[in-house]
mmCIF file of N, CA and C in Angstrom:
data_model
loop_
_atom_site.group_PDB
_atom_site.id
_atom_site.type_symbol
_atom_site.label_atom_id
_atom_site.label_comp_id
_atom_site.label_asym_id
_atom_site.label_seq_id
_atom_site.Cartn_x
_atom_site.Cartn_y
_atom_site.Cartn_z
ATOM 1 N N MET N 1 10.890 15.696 -19.211
ATOM 2 C CA MET N 1 11.428 14.406 -19.535
ATOM 3 C C MET N 1 12.203 14.521 -20.842
ATOM 4 N N ASN N 2 13.390 13.926 -20.883
ATOM 5 C CA ASN N 2 14.175 13.966 -22.109
ATOM 6 C C ASN N 2 14.650 12.549 -22.472
ATOM 7 N N ALA N 3 15.501 12.431 -23.465
ATOM 8 C CA ALA N 3 15.927 11.132 -23.982
ATOM 9 C C ALA N 3 16.767 10.344 -22.977
ATOM 10 N N PHE N 4 17.369 11.001 -22.002
ATOM 11 C CA PHE N 4 18.214 10.319 -21.030
ATOM 12 C C PHE N 4 17.452 9.828 -19.795
ATOM 13 N N ASP N 5 16.203 10.220 -19.666
ATOM 14 C CA ASP N 5 15.398 9.804 -18.523
ATOM 15 C C ASP N 5 14.905 8.372 -18.713
ATOM 16 N N LYS N 6 14.882 7.624 -17.624
ATOM 17 C CA LYS N 6 14.320 6.280 -17.627
ATOM 18 C C LYS N 6 13.021 6.326 -16.836
ATOM 19 N N SER N 7 11.963 5.812 -17.414
ATOM 20 C CA SER N 7 10.686 5.845 -16.723
ATOM 21 C C SER N 7 10.158 4.425 -16.518
ATOM 22 N N THR N 8 9.452 4.260 -15.431
ATOM 23 C CA THR N 8 8.865 2.980 -15.075
ATOM 24 C C THR N 8 7.439 3.224 -14.590
ATOM 25 N N ARG N 9 6.518 2.407 -15.068
ATOM 26 C CA ARG N 9 5.136 2.516 -14.612
ATOM 27 C C ARG N 9 4.959 1.603 -13.412
ATOM 28 N N LYS N 10 4.455 2.152 -12.330
ATOM 29 C CA LYS N 10 4.243 1.398 -11.103
ATOM 30 C C LYS N 10 2.819 1.595 -10.627
ATOM 31 N N GLN N 11 2.443 0.835 -9.619
ATOM 32 C CA GLN N 11 1.112 0.998 -9.051
ATOM 33 C C GLN N 11 1.136 0.726 -7.564
ATOM 34 N N THR N 12 0.170 1.268 -6.882
ATOM 35 C CA THR N 12 -0.056 0.972 -5.483
ATOM 36 C C THR N 12 -1.552 0.761 -5.316
ATOM 37 N N SER N 13 -1.922 -0.093 -4.389
ATOM 38 C CA SER N 13 -3.329 -0.432 -4.194
ATOM 39 C C SER N 13 -3.694 -0.296 -2.726
ATOM 40 N N TRP N 14 -4.857 0.281 -2.467
ATOM 41 C CA TRP N 14 -5.402 0.393 -1.127
ATOM 42 C C TRP N 14 -6.643 -0.467 -1.031
ATOM 43 N N CYS N 15 -6.757 -1.224 0.045
ATOM 44 C CA CYS N 15 -7.970 -1.980 0.298
ATOM 45 C C CYS N 15 -8.962 -1.037 0.978
ATOM 46 N N LEU N 16 -10.142 -0.927 0.400
ATOM 47 C CA LEU N 16 -11.144 -0.021 0.937
ATOM 48 C C LEU N 16 -11.875 -0.614 2.135
ATOM 49 N N ASP N 17 -11.734 -1.903 2.348
ATOM 50 C CA ASP N 17 -12.452 -2.561 3.433
ATOM 51 C C ASP N 17 -11.615 -2.733 4.698
ATOM 52 N N CYS N 18 -10.278 -2.874 4.566
ATOM 53 C CA CYS N 18 -9.461 -3.082 5.768
ATOM 54 C C CYS N 18 -8.248 -2.150 5.834
ATOM 55 N N ASP N 19 -8.105 -1.213 4.922
ATOM 56 C CA ASP N 19 -7.055 -0.184 4.942
ATOM 57 C C ASP N 19 -5.630 -0.713 4.804
ATOM 58 N N LYS N 20 -5.436 -1.861 4.167
ATOM 59 C CA LYS N 20 -4.091 -2.346 3.872
ATOM 60 C C LYS N 20 -3.617 -1.726 2.565
ATOM 61 N N VAL N 21 -2.292 -1.591 2.429
ATOM 62 C CA VAL N 21 -1.690 -1.015 1.232
ATOM 63 C C VAL N 21 -0.777 -2.056 0.600
ATOM 64 N N PHE N 22 -0.846 -2.186 -0.728
ATOM 65 C CA PHE N 22 -0.051 -3.166 -1.452
ATOM 66 C C PHE N 22 0.766 -2.455 -2.529
ATOM 67 N N ASP N 23 2.040 -2.840 -2.645
ATOM 68 C CA ASP N 23 2.917 -2.253 -3.657
ATOM 69 C C ASP N 23 2.969 -3.084 -4.932
ATOM 70 N N THR N 24 2.554 -4.337 -4.854
ATOM 71 C CA THR N 24 2.580 -5.190 -6.040
ATOM 72 C C THR N 24 1.165 -5.594 -6.421
ATOM 73 N N LYS N 25 0.954 -5.720 -7.708
ATOM 74 C CA LYS N 25 -0.364 -6.086 -8.214
ATOM 75 C C LYS N 25 -0.746 -7.501 -7.792
ATOM 76 N N LEU N 26 0.240 -8.398 -7.762
ATOM 77 C CA LEU N 26 -0.022 -9.782 -7.397
ATOM 78 C C LEU N 26 -0.560 -9.897 -5.970
ATOM 79 N N ASP N 27 0.084 -9.229 -5.028
ATOM 80 C CA ASP N 27 -0.373 -9.268 -3.631
ATOM 81 C C ASP N 27 -1.777 -8.684 -3.489
ATOM 82 N N ALA N 28 -2.041 -7.609 -4.205
ATOM 83 C CA ALA N 28 -3.356 -6.981 -4.140
ATOM 84 C C ALA N 28 -4.439 -7.897 -4.700
ATOM 85 N N GLU N 29 -4.162 -8.555 -5.813
ATOM 86 C CA GLU N 29 -5.152 -9.447 -6.418
ATOM 87 C C GLU N 29 -5.418 -10.664 -5.533
ATOM 88 N N ILE N 30 -4.382 -11.208 -4.901
ATOM 89 C CA ILE N 30 -4.576 -12.340 -3.987
ATOM 90 C C ILE N 30 -5.452 -11.926 -2.818
ATOM 91 N N HIS N 31 -5.176 -10.756 -2.248
ATOM 92 C CA HIS N 31 -5.982 -10.244 -1.128
ATOM 93 C C HIS N 31 -7.439 -10.051 -1.562
ATOM 94 N N LYS N 32 -7.630 -9.486 -2.727
ATOM 95 C CA LYS N 32 -8.980 -9.232 -3.242
ATOM 96 C C LYS N 32 -9.757 -10.535 -3.445
ATOM 97 N N GLU N 33 -9.108 -11.528 -4.035
ATOM 98 C CA GLU N 33 -9.787 -12.798 -4.304
ATOM 99 C C GLU N 33 -10.072 -13.595 -3.032
ATOM 100 N N ASN N 34 -9.127 -13.618 -2.103
ATOM 101 C CA ASN N 34 -9.298 -14.414 -0.888
ATOM 102 C C ASN N 34 -10.339 -13.839 0.065
ATOM 103 N N LEU N 35 -10.394 -12.524 0.176
ATOM 104 C CA LEU N 35 -11.271 -11.899 1.162
ATOM 105 C C LEU N 35 -12.465 -11.166 0.553
ATOM 106 N N ASN N 36 -12.553 -11.130 -0.773
ATOM 107 C CA ASN N 36 -13.637 -10.421 -1.475
ATOM 108 C C ASN N 36 -13.722 -8.952 -1.074
ATOM 109 N N HIS N 37 -12.558 -8.311 -0.932
ATOM 110 C CA HIS N 37 -12.500 -6.888 -0.604
ATOM 111 C C HIS N 37 -12.393 -6.057 -1.880
ATOM 112 N N ARG N 38 -12.654 -4.776 -1.737
ATOM 113 C CA ARG N 38 -12.563 -3.834 -2.854
ATOM 114 C C ARG N 38 -11.228 -3.111 -2.792
ATOM 115 N N LEU N 39 -10.643 -2.827 -3.965
ATOM 116 C CA LEU N 39 -9.352 -2.153 -4.046
ATOM 117 C C LEU N 39 -9.472 -0.835 -4.801
ATOM 118 N N LYS N 40 -8.674 0.126 -4.380
ATOM 119 C CA LYS N 40 -8.490 1.362 -5.131
ATOM 120 C C LYS N 40 -7.063 1.328 -5.659
ATOM 121 N N ILE N 41 -6.908 1.304 -6.989
ATOM 122 C CA ILE N 41 -5.603 1.164 -7.618
ATOM 123 C C ILE N 41 -5.173 2.500 -8.207
ATOM 124 N N THR N 42 -3.953 2.918 -7.873
ATOM 125 C CA THR N 42 -3.378 4.145 -8.412
ATOM 126 C C THR N 42 -2.118 3.782 -9.189
ATOM 127 N N GLU N 43 -2.083 4.155 -10.465
ATOM 128 C CA GLU N 43 -0.903 3.923 -11.289
ATOM 129 C C GLU N 43 -0.140 5.233 -11.443
ATOM 130 N N PHE N 44 1.198 5.138 -11.453
ATOM 131 C CA PHE N 44 2.026 6.339 -11.577
ATOM 132 C C PHE N 44 3.326 5.984 -12.269
ATOM 133 N N TRP N 45 4.009 7.004 -12.761
ATOM 134 C CA TRP N 45 5.302 6.858 -13.438
ATOM 135 C C TRP N 45 6.400 7.343 -12.526
ATOM 136 N N THR N 46 7.493 6.600 -12.450
ATOM 137 C CA THR N 46 8.693 7.080 -11.771
ATOM 138 C C THR N 46 9.737 7.378 -12.826
ATOM 139 N N ILE N 47 10.400 8.502 -12.701
ATOM 140 C CA ILE N 47 11.369 8.951 -13.702
ATOM 141 C C ILE N 47 12.715 9.156 -13.014
ATOM 142 N N SER N 48 13.749 8.567 -13.588
ATOM 143 C CA SER N 48 15.087 8.718 -13.039
ATOM 144 C C SER N 48 16.088 8.952 -14.156
ATOM 145 N N ARG N 49 17.263 9.375 -13.808
ATOM 146 C CA ARG N 49 18.303 9.640 -14.804
ATOM 147 C C ARG N 49 19.429 8.695 -14.659
#
């Protein structure tokens, strides 16, 4: 990574109870609250030039 790289922190979430995948934190939290399911959250960095 150098000074010209642009990085963004993103996340993806998997529901451990029904195997749905969410790309946004908001959708994952709504699903978790409405159905009382458990989530596995993975955060990662995307780097572009």
